[in-house]
Amino acid sequence: MRTADPRSPRAVMIRCAADLIARDGVAGTSIGDVLAAAGAARGSVYYYFPGGRSELMAEAVRHAGEEFGAELNRARRLPVVRAIGAIAAIWRSRLLVTDFAAGCPIAAGAQARGSDPEAAAAAEEVFLQWNHLLSARLREEDFDDRRAEELADSILSGIEGAVVLCRARRSVEPLDGMVAHLRELAGRRTASPSADRERPEASDDFGGDRAGDPSLG
């Protein structure tokens, strides 16, 4: 059971593990790394996490999902075009503050299916929750059910993929470009992204607001 006290040794280890996962991935994060970052004694791991490293990694992914999810939930209340920029700004700020050292810990968890299945399962749960948040908001703005689900997936996969490119290029340009593209996609209420890919002329009749909020890139 997770403690509500953010200053407890357990909570500190979870936060440190989430930060390390964002930087080095799940496989690249060891118990020793977490203990060193948290300033905790080795025996404390199995005291607070009876399942050992696998439990700690899964908890770290869930914690990151809750933190990012709270920010995403605030951003989703904006009109869709502005919400896309606000959601991307969450990652944009993180990239710049860490000098592109940290990516998304949930995405890192999702890629650890082979070595750390519990962390991957936690990441899958988080992404599903995020999809539900976004698709529900899109339905509130009269997107049909299919379009809402597909566009929510496009927003998540587009931004997550752009974050990877940003880290590789040490530039936020891929993320800013993806925001513009997603705003164009959001201009449609019924056509699916798969249809967009099948129609070469689709890029000429998008109806999105390309300007949006300049403060959000």
Short mmCIF file of C-alpha atoms in Angstrom, two decimals, residues 54-165:
data_model
loop_
_atom_site.label_atom_id
_atom_site.label_comp_id
_atom_site.label_asym_id
_atom_site.label_seq_id
_atom_site.Cartn_x
_atom_site.Cartn_y
_atom_site.Cartn_z
CA SER A 54 10.23 -5.34 -10.03
CA GLU A 55 7.73 -3.90 -7.55
CA LEU A 56 9.73 -0.68 -7.21
CA MET A 57 9.95 -0.21 -10.98
CA ALA A 58 6.21 -0.76 -11.43
CA GLU A 59 5.41 1.64 -8.59
CA ALA A 60 7.72 4.25 -10.10
CA VAL A 61 5.93 4.02 -13.46
CA ARG A 62 2.53 4.31 -11.77
CA HIS A 63 3.72 7.30 -9.75
CA ALA A 64 4.97 9.05 -12.89
CA GLY A 65 1.66 8.25 -14.55
CA GLU A 66 -0.23 9.88 -11.69
CA GLU A 67 1.96 13.01 -11.76
CA PHE A 68 1.80 13.45 -15.52
CA GLY A 69 -1.86 12.43 -15.49
CA ALA A 70 -2.73 15.25 -13.08
CA GLU A 71 -1.10 17.78 -15.43
CA LEU A 72 -2.75 16.19 -18.44
CA ASN A 73 -6.13 16.34 -16.70
CA ARG A 74 -5.71 20.09 -16.16
CA ALA A 75 -4.64 20.64 -19.77
CA ARG A 76 -7.51 18.63 -21.24
CA ARG A 77 -10.06 21.08 -19.86
CA LEU A 78 -8.99 23.65 -22.45
CA PRO A 79 -10.50 23.78 -25.95
CA VAL A 80 -8.97 20.92 -27.95
CA VAL A 81 -6.56 22.95 -30.08
CA ARG A 82 -5.15 24.72 -27.02
CA ALA A 83 -5.21 21.50 -24.99
CA ILE A 84 -2.87 19.83 -27.48
CA GLY A 85 -0.34 22.62 -27.02
CA ALA A 86 -0.72 22.51 -23.24
CA ILE A 87 -0.23 18.75 -23.14
CA ALA A 88 2.89 18.99 -25.28
CA ALA A 89 4.15 21.82 -23.06
CA ILE A 90 4.31 19.37 -20.13
CA TRP A 91 6.96 17.36 -21.97
CA ARG A 92 8.55 20.41 -23.58
CA SER A 93 9.27 21.92 -20.18
CA ARG A 94 10.70 18.65 -18.88
CA LEU A 95 13.01 18.31 -21.88
CA LEU A 96 14.36 21.83 -21.49
CA VAL A 97 14.72 21.73 -17.70
CA THR A 98 16.73 18.48 -17.87
CA ASP A 99 18.72 19.55 -20.94
CA PHE A 100 17.08 16.68 -22.89
CA ALA A 101 18.32 14.11 -20.38
CA ALA A 102 14.84 12.98 -19.29
CA GLY A 103 12.11 11.59 -21.48
CA CYS A 104 8.81 9.98 -20.52
CA PRO A 105 9.13 7.32 -17.78
CA ILE A 106 5.85 5.73 -18.86
CA ALA A 107 7.12 5.24 -22.40
CA ALA A 108 10.33 3.81 -20.94
CA GLY A 109 8.26 1.40 -18.87
CA ALA A 110 6.24 0.33 -21.88
CA GLN A 111 9.43 -0.68 -23.68
CA ALA A 112 10.54 -2.99 -20.85
CA ARG A 113 8.13 -5.86 -21.52
CA GLY A 114 10.91 -8.40 -21.93
CA SER A 115 13.02 -7.51 -18.89
CA ASP A 116 10.45 -5.94 -16.55
CA PRO A 117 6.91 -7.10 -17.38
CA GLU A 118 5.40 -5.53 -14.24
CA ALA A 119 6.68 -2.09 -15.21
CA ALA A 120 5.39 -2.61 -18.76
CA ALA A 121 1.97 -3.64 -17.45
CA ALA A 122 1.88 -0.51 -15.28
CA ALA A 123 2.76 1.63 -18.32
CA GLU A 124 -0.01 -0.02 -20.33
CA GLU A 125 -2.51 0.87 -17.60
CA VAL A 126 -1.32 4.48 -17.53
CA PHE A 127 -1.57 4.94 -21.29
CA LEU A 128 -5.06 3.43 -21.26
CA GLN A 129 -6.11 5.88 -18.54
CA TRP A 130 -4.67 8.78 -20.50
CA ASN A 131 -6.50 7.67 -23.62
CA HIS A 132 -9.76 7.57 -21.67
CA LEU A 133 -9.15 11.09 -20.34
CA LEU A 134 -8.45 12.52 -23.78
CA SER A 135 -11.15 10.64 -25.68
CA ALA A 136 -13.76 11.67 -23.10
CA ARG A 137 -12.75 15.32 -23.58
CA LEU A 138 -12.92 14.97 -27.34
CA ARG A 139 -16.44 13.54 -27.10
CA GLU A 140 -17.42 16.60 -25.07
CA GLU A 141 -16.47 18.67 -28.12
CA ASP A 142 -18.67 16.59 -30.44
CA PHE A 143 -16.08 14.21 -31.86
CA ASP A 144 -17.75 10.89 -32.70
CA ASP A 145 -16.69 7.84 -30.68
CA ARG A 146 -14.32 6.35 -33.23
CA ARG A 147 -12.66 9.67 -34.02
CA ALA A 148 -12.26 10.49 -30.34
CA GLU A 149 -10.47 7.20 -29.63
CA GLU A 150 -8.23 7.46 -32.70
CA LEU A 151 -7.35 11.10 -32.16
CA ALA A 152 -6.57 10.46 -28.48
CA ASP A 153 -4.16 7.71 -29.58
CA SER A 154 -2.68 10.01 -32.22
CA ILE A 155 -2.08 12.75 -29.65
CA LEU A 156 -0.37 10.36 -27.24
CA SER A 157 1.70 8.48 -29.81
CA GLY A 158 2.61 11.65 -31.69
CA ILE A 159 3.82 13.50 -28.62
CA GLU A 160 5.61 10.48 -27.14
CA GLY A 161 7.40 9.83 -30.43
CA ALA A 162 8.33 13.49 -30.78
CA VAL A 163 9.89 13.43 -27.30
CA VAL A 164 12.20 10.64 -28.44
CA LEU A 165 13.28 12.68 -31.47
#
